[in-house]
CSV table of C-alpha atoms and ligand atoms in Angstrom, one decimal:
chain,number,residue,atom,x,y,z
W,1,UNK,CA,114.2,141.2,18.6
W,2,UNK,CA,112.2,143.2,21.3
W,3,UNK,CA,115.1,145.5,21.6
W,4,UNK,CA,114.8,146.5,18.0
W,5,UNK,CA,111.0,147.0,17.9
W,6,UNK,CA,111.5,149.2,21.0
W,7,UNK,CA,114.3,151.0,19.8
W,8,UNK,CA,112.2,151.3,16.4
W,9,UNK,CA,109.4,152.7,17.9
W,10,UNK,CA,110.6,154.9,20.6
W,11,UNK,CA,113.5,156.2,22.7
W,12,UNK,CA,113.4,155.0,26.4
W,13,UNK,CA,113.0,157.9,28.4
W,14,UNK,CA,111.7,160.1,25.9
W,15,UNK,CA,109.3,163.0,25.2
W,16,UNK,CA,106.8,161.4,22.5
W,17,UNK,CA,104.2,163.1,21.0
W,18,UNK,CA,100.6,164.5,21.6
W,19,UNK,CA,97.3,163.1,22.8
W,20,UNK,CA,94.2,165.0,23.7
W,21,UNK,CA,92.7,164.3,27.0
W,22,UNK,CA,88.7,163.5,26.0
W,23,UNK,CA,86.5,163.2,28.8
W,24,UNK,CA,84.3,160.1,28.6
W,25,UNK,CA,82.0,158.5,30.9
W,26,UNK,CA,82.7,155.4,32.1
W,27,UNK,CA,80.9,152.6,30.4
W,28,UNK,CA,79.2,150.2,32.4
W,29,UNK,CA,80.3,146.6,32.0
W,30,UNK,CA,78.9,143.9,29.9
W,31,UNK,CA,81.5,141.2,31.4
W,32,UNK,CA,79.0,138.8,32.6
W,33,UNK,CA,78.1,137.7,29.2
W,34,UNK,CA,82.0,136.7,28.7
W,35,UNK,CA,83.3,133.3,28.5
W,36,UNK,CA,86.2,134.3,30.4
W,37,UNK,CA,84.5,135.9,33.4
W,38,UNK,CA,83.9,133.5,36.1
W,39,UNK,CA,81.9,136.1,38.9
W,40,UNK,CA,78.2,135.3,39.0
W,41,UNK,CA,75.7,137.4,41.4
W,42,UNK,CA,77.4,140.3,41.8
W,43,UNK,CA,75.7,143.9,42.6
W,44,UNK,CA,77.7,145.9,40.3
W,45,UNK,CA,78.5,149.8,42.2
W,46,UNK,CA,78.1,152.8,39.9
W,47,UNK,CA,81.6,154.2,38.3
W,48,UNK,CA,81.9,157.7,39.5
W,49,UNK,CA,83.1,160.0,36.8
W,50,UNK,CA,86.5,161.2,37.0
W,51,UNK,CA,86.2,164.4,38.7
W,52,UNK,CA,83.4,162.7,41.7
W,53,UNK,CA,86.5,160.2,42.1
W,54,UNK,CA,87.6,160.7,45.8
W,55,UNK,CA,92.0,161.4,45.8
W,56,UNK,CA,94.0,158.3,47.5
W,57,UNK,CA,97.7,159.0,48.2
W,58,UNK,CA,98.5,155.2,49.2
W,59,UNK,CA,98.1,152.3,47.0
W,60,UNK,CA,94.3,151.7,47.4
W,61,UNK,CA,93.1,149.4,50.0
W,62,UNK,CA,92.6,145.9,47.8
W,63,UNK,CA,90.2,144.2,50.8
W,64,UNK,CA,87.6,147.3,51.1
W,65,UNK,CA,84.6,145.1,51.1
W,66,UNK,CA,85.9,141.9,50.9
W,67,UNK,CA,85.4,139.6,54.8
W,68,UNK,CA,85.6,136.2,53.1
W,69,UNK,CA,87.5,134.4,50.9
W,70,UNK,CA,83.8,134.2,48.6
W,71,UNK,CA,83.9,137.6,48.5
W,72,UNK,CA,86.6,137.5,46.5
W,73,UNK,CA,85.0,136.7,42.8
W,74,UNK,CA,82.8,139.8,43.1
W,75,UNK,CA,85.6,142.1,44.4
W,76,UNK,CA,87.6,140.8,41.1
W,77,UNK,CA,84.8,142.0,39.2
W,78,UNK,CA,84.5,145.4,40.7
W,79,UNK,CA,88.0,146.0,40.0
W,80,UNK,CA,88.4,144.8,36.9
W,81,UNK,CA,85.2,147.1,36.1
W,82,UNK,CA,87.3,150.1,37.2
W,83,UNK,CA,90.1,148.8,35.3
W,84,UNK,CA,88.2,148.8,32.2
W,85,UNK,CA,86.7,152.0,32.9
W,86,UNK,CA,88.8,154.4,33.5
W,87,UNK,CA,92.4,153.0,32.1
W,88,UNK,CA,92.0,150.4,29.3
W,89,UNK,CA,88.1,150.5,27.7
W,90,UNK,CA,85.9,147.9,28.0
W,91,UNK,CA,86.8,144.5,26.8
W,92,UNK,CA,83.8,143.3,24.2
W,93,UNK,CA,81.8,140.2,25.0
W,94,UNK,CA,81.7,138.1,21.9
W,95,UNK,CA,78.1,137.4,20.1
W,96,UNK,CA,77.6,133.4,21.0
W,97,UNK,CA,78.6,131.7,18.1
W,98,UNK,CA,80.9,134.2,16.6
W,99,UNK,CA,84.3,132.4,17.0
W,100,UNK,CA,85.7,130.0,14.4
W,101,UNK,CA,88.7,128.9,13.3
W,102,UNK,CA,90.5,127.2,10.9
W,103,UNK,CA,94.2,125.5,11.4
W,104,UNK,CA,96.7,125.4,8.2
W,105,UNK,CA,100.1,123.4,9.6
W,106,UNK,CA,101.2,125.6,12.7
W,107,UNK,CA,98.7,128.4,11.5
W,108,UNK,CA,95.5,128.7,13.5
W,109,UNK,CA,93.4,131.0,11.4
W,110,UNK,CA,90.6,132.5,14.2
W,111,UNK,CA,87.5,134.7,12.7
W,112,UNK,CA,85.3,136.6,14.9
W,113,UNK,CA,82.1,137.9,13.7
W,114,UNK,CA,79.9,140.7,14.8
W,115,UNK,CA,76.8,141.6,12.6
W,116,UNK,CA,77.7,142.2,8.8
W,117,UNK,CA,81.2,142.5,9.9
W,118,UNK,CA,84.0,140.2,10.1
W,119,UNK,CA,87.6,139.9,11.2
W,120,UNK,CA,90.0,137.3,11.0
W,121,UNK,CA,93.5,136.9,12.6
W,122,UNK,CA,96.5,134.0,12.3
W,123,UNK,CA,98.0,132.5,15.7
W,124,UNK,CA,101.1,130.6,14.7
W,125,UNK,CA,101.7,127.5,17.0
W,126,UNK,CA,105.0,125.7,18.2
W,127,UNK,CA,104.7,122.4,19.3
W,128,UNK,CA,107.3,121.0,21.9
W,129,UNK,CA,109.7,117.9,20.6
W,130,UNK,CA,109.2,116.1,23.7
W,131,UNK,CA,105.5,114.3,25.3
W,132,UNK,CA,102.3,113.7,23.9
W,133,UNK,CA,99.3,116.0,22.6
W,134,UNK,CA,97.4,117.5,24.0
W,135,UNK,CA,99.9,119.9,25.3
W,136,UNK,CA,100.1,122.7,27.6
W,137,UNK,CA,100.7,125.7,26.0
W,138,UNK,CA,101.8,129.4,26.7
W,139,UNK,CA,100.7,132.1,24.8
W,140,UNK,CA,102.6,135.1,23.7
W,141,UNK,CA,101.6,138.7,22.5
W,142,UNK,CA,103.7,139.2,20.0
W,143,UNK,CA,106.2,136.5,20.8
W,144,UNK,CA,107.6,134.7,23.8
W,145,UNK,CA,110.7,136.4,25.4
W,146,UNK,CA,111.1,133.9,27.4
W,147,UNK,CA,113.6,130.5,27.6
W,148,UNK,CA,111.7,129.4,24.6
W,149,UNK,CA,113.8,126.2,23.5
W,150,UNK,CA,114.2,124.9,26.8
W,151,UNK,CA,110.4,125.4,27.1
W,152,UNK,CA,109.5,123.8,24.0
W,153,UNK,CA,112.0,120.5,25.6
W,154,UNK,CA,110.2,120.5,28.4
W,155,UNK,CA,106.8,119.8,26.7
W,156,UNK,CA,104.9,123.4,26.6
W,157,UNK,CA,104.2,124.7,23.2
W,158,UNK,CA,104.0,128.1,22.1
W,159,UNK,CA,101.5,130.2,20.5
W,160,UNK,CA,102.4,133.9,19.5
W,161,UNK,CA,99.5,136.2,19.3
W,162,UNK,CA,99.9,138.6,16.2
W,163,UNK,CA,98.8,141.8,18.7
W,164,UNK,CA,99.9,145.0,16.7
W,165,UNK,CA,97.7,142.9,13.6
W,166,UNK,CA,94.7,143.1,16.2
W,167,UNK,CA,95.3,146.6,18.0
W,168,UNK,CA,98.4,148.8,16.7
W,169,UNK,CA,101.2,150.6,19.1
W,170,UNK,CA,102.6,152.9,17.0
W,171,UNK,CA,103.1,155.8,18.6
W,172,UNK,CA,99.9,158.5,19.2
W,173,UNK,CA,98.6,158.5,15.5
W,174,UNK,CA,97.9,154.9,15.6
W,175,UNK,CA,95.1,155.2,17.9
W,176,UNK,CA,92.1,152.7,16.7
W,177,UNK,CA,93.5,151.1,14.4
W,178,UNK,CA,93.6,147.3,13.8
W,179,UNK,CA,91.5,144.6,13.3
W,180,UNK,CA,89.7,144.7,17.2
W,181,UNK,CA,88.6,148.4,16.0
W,182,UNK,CA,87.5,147.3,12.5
W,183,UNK,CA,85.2,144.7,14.1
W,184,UNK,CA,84.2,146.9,16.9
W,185,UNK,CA,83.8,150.4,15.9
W,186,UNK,CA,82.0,151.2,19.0
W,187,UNK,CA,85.4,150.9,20.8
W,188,UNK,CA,86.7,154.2,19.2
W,189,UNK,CA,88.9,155.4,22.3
W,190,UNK,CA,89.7,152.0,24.1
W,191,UNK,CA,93.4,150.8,24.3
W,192,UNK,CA,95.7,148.7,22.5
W,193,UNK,CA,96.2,146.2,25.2
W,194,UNK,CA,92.2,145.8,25.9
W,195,UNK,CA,92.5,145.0,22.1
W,196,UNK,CA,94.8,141.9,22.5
W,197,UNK,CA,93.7,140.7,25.9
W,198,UNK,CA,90.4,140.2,24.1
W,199,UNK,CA,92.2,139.0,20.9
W,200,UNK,CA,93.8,136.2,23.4
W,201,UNK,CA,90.4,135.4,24.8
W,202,UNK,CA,89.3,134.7,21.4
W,203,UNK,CA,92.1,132.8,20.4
W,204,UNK,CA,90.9,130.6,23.7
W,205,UNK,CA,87.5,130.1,22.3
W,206,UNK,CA,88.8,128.6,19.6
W,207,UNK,CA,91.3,126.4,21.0
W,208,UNK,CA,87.9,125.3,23.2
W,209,UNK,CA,86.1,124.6,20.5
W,210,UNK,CA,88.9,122.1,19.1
W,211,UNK,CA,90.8,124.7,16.8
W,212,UNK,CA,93.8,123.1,17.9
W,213,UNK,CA,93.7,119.3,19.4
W,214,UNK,CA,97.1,119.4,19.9
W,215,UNK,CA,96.7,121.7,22.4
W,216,UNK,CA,95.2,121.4,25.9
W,217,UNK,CA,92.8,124.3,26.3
W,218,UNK,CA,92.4,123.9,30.1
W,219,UNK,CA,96.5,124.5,30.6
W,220,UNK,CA,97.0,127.7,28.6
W,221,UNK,CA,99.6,130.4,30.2
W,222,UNK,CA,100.5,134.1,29.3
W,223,UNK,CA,103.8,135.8,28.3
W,224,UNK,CA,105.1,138.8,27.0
W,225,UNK,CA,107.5,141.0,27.7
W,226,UNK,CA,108.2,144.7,27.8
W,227,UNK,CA,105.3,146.7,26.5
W,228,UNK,CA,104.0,143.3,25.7
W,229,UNK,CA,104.6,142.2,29.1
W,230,UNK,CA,101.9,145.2,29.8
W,231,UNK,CA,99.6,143.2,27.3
W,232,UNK,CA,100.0,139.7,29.2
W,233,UNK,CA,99.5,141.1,32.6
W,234,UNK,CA,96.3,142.3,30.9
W,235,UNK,CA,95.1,139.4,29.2
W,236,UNK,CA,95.7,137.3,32.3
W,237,UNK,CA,93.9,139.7,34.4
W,238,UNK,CA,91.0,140.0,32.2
W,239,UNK,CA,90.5,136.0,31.6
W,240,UNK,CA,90.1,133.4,34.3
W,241,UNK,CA,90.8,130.5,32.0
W,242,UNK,CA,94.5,131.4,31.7
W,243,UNK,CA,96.1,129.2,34.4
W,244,UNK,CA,99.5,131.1,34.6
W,245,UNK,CA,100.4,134.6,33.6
W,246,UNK,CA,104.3,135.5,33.0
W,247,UNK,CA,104.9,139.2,33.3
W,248,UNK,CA,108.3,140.1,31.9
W,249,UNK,CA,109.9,143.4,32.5
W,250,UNK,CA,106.8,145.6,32.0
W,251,UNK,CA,107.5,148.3,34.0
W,252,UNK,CA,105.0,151.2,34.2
W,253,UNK,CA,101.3,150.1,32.5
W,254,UNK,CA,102.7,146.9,34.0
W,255,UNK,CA,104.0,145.6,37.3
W,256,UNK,CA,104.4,149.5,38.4
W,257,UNK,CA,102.2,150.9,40.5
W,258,UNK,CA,101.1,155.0,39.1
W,259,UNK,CA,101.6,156.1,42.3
W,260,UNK,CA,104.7,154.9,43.2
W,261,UNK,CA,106.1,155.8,40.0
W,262,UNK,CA,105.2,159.0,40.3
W,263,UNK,CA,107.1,159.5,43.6
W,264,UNK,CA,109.9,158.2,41.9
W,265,UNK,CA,110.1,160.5,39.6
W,266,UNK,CA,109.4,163.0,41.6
W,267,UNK,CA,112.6,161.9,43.7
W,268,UNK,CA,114.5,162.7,40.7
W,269,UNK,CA,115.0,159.2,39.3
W,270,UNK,CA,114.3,158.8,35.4
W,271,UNK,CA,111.2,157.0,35.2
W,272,UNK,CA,108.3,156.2,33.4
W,273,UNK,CA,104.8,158.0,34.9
W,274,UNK,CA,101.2,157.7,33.7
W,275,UNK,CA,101.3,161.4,32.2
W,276,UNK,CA,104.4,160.4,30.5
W,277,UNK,CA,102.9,157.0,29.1
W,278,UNK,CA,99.8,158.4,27.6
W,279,UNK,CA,101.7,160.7,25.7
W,280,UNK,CA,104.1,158.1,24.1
W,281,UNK,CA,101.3,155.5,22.9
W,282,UNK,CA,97.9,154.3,22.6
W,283,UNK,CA,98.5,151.5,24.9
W,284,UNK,CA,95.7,153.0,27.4
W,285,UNK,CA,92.6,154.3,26.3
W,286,UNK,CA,92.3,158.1,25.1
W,287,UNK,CA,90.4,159.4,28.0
W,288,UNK,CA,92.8,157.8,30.5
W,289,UNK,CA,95.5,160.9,29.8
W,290,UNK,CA,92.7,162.8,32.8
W,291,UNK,CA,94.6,160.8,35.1
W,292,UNK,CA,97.8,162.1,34.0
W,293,UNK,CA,97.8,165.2,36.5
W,294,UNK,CA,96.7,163.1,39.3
W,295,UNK,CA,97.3,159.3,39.3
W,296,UNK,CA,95.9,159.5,43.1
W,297,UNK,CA,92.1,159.9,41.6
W,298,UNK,CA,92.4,156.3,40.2
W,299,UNK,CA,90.2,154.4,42.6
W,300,UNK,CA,92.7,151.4,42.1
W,301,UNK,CA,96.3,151.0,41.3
W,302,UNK,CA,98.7,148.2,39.5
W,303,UNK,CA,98.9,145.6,42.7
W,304,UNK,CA,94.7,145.5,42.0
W,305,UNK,CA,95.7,144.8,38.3
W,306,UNK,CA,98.0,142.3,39.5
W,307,UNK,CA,95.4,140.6,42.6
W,308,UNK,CA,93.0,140.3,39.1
W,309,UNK,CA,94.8,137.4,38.2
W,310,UNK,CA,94.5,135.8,41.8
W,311,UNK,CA,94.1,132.7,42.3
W,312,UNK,CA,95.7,131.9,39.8
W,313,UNK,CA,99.4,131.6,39.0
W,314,UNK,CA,101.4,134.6,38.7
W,315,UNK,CA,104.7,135.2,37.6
W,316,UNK,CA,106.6,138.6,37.5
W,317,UNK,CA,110.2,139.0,36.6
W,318,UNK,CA,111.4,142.5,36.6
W,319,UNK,CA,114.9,143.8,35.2
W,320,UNK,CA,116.7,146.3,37.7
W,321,UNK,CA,119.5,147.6,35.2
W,322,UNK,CA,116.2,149.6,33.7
W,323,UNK,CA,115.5,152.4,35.6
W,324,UNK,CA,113.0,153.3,33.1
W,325,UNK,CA,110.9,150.3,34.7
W,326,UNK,CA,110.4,152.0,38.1
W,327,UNK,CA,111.8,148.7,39.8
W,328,UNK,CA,111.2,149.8,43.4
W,329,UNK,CA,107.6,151.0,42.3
W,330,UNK,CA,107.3,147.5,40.3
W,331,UNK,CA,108.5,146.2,43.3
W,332,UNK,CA,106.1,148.1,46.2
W,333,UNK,CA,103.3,146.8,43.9
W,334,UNK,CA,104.8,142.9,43.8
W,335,UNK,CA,104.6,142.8,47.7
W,336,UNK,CA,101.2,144.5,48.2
W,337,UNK,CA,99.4,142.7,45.1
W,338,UNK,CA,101.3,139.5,46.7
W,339,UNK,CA,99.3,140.5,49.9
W,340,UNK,CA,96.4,139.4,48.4
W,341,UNK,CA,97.5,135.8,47.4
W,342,UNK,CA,98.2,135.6,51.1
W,343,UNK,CA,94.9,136.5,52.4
W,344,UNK,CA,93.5,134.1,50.2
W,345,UNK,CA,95.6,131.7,51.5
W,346,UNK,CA,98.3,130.7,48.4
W,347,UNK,CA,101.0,132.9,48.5
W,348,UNK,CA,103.3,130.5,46.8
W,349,UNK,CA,101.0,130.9,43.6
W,350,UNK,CA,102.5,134.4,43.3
W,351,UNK,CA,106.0,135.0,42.4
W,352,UNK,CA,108.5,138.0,41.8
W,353,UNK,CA,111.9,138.3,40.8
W,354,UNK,CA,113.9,141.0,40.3
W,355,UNK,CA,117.5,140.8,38.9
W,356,UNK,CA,119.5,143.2,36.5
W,357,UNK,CA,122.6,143.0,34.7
W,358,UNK,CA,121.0,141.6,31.0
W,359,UNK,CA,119.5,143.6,28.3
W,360,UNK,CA,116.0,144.3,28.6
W,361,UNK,CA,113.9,141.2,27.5
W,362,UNK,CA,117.0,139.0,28.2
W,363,UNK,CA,115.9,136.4,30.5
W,364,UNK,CA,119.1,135.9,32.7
W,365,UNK,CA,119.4,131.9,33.7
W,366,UNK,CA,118.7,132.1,37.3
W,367,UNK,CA,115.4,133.6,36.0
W,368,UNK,CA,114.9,130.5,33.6
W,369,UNK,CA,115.0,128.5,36.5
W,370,UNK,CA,112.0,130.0,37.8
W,371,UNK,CA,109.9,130.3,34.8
W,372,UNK,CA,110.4,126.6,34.6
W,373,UNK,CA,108.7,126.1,38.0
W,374,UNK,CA,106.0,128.1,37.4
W,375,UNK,CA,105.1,126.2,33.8
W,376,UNK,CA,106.1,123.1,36.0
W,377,UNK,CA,103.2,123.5,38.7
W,378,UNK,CA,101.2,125.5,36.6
W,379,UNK,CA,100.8,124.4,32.9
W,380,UNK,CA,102.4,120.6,33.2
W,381,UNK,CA,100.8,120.2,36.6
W,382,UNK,CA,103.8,119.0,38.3
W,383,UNK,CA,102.8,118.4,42.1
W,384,UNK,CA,105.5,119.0,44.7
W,385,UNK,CA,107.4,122.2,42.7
W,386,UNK,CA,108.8,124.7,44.7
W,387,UNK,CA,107.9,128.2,43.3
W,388,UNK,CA,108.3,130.1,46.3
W,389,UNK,CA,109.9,133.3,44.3
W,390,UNK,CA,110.6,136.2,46.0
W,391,UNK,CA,113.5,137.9,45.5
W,392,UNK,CA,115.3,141.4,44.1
W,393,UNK,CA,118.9,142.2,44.0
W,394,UNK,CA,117.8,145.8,44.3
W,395,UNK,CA,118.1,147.6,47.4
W,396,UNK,CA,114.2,148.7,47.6
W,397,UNK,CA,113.2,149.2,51.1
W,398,UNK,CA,109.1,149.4,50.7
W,399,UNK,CA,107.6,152.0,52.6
W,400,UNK,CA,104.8,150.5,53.9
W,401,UNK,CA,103.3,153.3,56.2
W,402,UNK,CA,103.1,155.1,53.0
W,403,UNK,CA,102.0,152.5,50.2
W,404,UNK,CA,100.2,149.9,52.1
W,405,UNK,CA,98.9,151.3,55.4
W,406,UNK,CA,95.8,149.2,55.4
W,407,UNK,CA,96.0,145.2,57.0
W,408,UNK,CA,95.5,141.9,55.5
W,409,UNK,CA,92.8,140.0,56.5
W,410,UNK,CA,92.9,136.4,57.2
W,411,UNK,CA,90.3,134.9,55.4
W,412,UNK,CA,87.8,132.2,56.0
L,501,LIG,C1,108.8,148.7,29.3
L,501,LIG,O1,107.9,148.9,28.2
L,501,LIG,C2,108.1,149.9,27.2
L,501,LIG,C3,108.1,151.2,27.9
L,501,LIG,O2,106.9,151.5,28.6
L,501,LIG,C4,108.3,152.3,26.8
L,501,LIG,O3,108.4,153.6,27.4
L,501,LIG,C5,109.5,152.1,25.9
L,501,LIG,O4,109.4,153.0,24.9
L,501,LIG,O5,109.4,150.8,25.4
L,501,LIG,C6,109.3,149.7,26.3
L,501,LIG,C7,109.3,148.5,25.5
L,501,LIG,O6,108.3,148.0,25.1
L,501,LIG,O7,110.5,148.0,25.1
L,501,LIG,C8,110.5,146.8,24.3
């Protein structure tokens, strides 16, 4: 089904139409009034504008600052500041009180409220045939790519996240539109994907507040694949209460890092680049197309977007039959965002594999295998699981004196 919406929507590899590059300021950031944020005390740095932004040709150094494992939290929130800044728009803290929800069957009806205004949206639930509530549950933007009936026998439920209802992909003229942008007019600009991840944060709240017993709010995962994969590696960056993140076959916006993509492309191999990816849709927000002539400006780069979701569990499975993906820059950014998890001392909590030979969004058995160790350790809390994952049957040699010339620390 992902195929078809894809194939619906646009042509892999192709032109797409036009956006204007607006110049905004960055906003600052609101986050610590979030429910999803866990960084307290942190002495938040200015956001330089784009053109005082200094020009990096490596993948950004992702320890500047950071001496000690504590350090971490605050580092988190710097760079998930940038993130919102300059790529995706800032992700709205909800007014206390705001969420509700109302469940119908499988339907969770969730309302958020903002003022005189008002928006509701309906999660539709799966519940797994096997164990007892309250269960574990993964939640999908859009819906779950993954090996869903083997999941739903092994006791996770599934939640899909109605994302183009919240924040519409379709294509340049569907910029602001959905229910995110009807709620929050002030967010005129921002991306799609800042739009779900905060629709998923939402739909958290209310599973906290009892929405939906059957489920166990502190064992929630995220999954999505494809563009939608883009959108789970966002949502899981952007909220600490998700205990696993499942990025399938994202590609560029995704697992890719800009910069590498870029050389890529520039080697002559067809694939996807930042100036390319803010023509094609509103995934990013509008004033994020600056970057577009110079992806080395961006004071951070996708193995930061990945390191967001450390410590927590991290799964990304990459497809190498697409080109389109920018496997050896989704895989550059794999190894130097799994440098992090290292110097934080759990590098088994991060996992990447890499295997072609299936259509795109077709998870390939071997791949199965290792989702199921992930939701294992992660969402059923299995003790003993093996999910040391790394692995590509690609022949990417990464470049380190190029991409990651800086060291990782050991931490205390
Ligand atoms: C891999 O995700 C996207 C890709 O970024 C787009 O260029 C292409 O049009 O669609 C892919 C997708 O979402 O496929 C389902």
């Amino acid at each position: 089904a992902a195929l078809l919406v894809c194939a619906a929507t646009a042509a892999f590899g192709g032109g797409g139409g036009t956006t204007a590059a607006v110049a905004e300021t960055p906003q600052p950031s609101t986050s610590q009034t979030r429910p999803e944020d866990g960084a307290t005390g942190c002495t938040d740095q200015p956001l330089p504008a784009h053109a005082d932004l200094a020009l990096t040709a490596a993948l950004p150094d992702p320890f500047r600052g950071v001496t000690r494992k504590a350090d971490w939290p605050c580092k988190r929130r710097e760079v998930s500041r940038q993130l919102q800044a300059y790529e995706l728009g800032e992700k709205p803290a909800p007014v206390a009180g705001s969420v509700s929800a109302t469940r119908d069957g499988t339907s969770l009806t969730v309302t958020v409220k903002d003022g005189a205004r008002q928006i509701s949206f309906v999660a539709t639930v799966q519940l797994p045939s096997v164990g007892a509530p309250p269960y574990p549950a993964l939640i999908a933007i859009g819906r779950s790519s993954l090996n869903n009936a083997e999941l739903l026998q092994r006791g996770v439920a599934l939640i899909n996240l109605p994302n183009d209802d919240i924040a519409a992909q379709q294509g340049g003229g569907s910029r602001n539109q959905g229910k995110f942008f009807t709620l929050h007019p002030q967010s005129e600009g921002a991306g799609a994907m800042v739009g779900w991840a905060w629709g998923v944060s939402r739909l958290i709240d209310a599973i906290e507040q009892g929405g939906l017993p059957a489920i166990d709010a502190a064992r929630l995962g995220v999954t999505g694949c494809s563009r939608n994969g883009k959108g789970a590696l966002m949502a899981g960056a952007l909220d600490e209460r998700l205990a696993l993140t499942i990025v399938q076959e994202s590609g560029s916006g995704g697992t890719a890092a800009w910069r590498v993509s870029d050389a890529q492309k520039a080697a002559g191999q067809n694939v996807q680049t930042l100036s390319q990816i803010v023509q094609e849709n509103v995934w990013f927000r509008s004033s994020f197309a600056q970057f577009g002539a110079s992806a080395t400006r961006l004071p951070f780069d996708h193995h930061q977007v990945l390191g967001l979701v450390a410590p927590r569990g991290l799964l990304v499975i990459e497809n190498t039959s697409m080109e389109w993906l920018g496997n050896q820059s989704a895989w550059t950014a794999a190894l130097a965002a799994r440098e992090i998890y290292t110097a934080l001392g759990v590098p088994d909590r991060m996992g990447v594999s890499q295997q072609g030979g299936h259509n795109h969004c077709a998870l390939p058995p071997a791949q199965a295998v290792e989702v199921n160790a992930f939701v294992d350790r992660f969402l059923k809390g299995v003790t003993g699981v093996d999910t040391r994952v790394l692995r590509t049957d690609g022949t990417f040699v990464v470049d380190r004196d190029r991409w990651l010339p800086w060291k990782t620390p050991t931490l205390d």
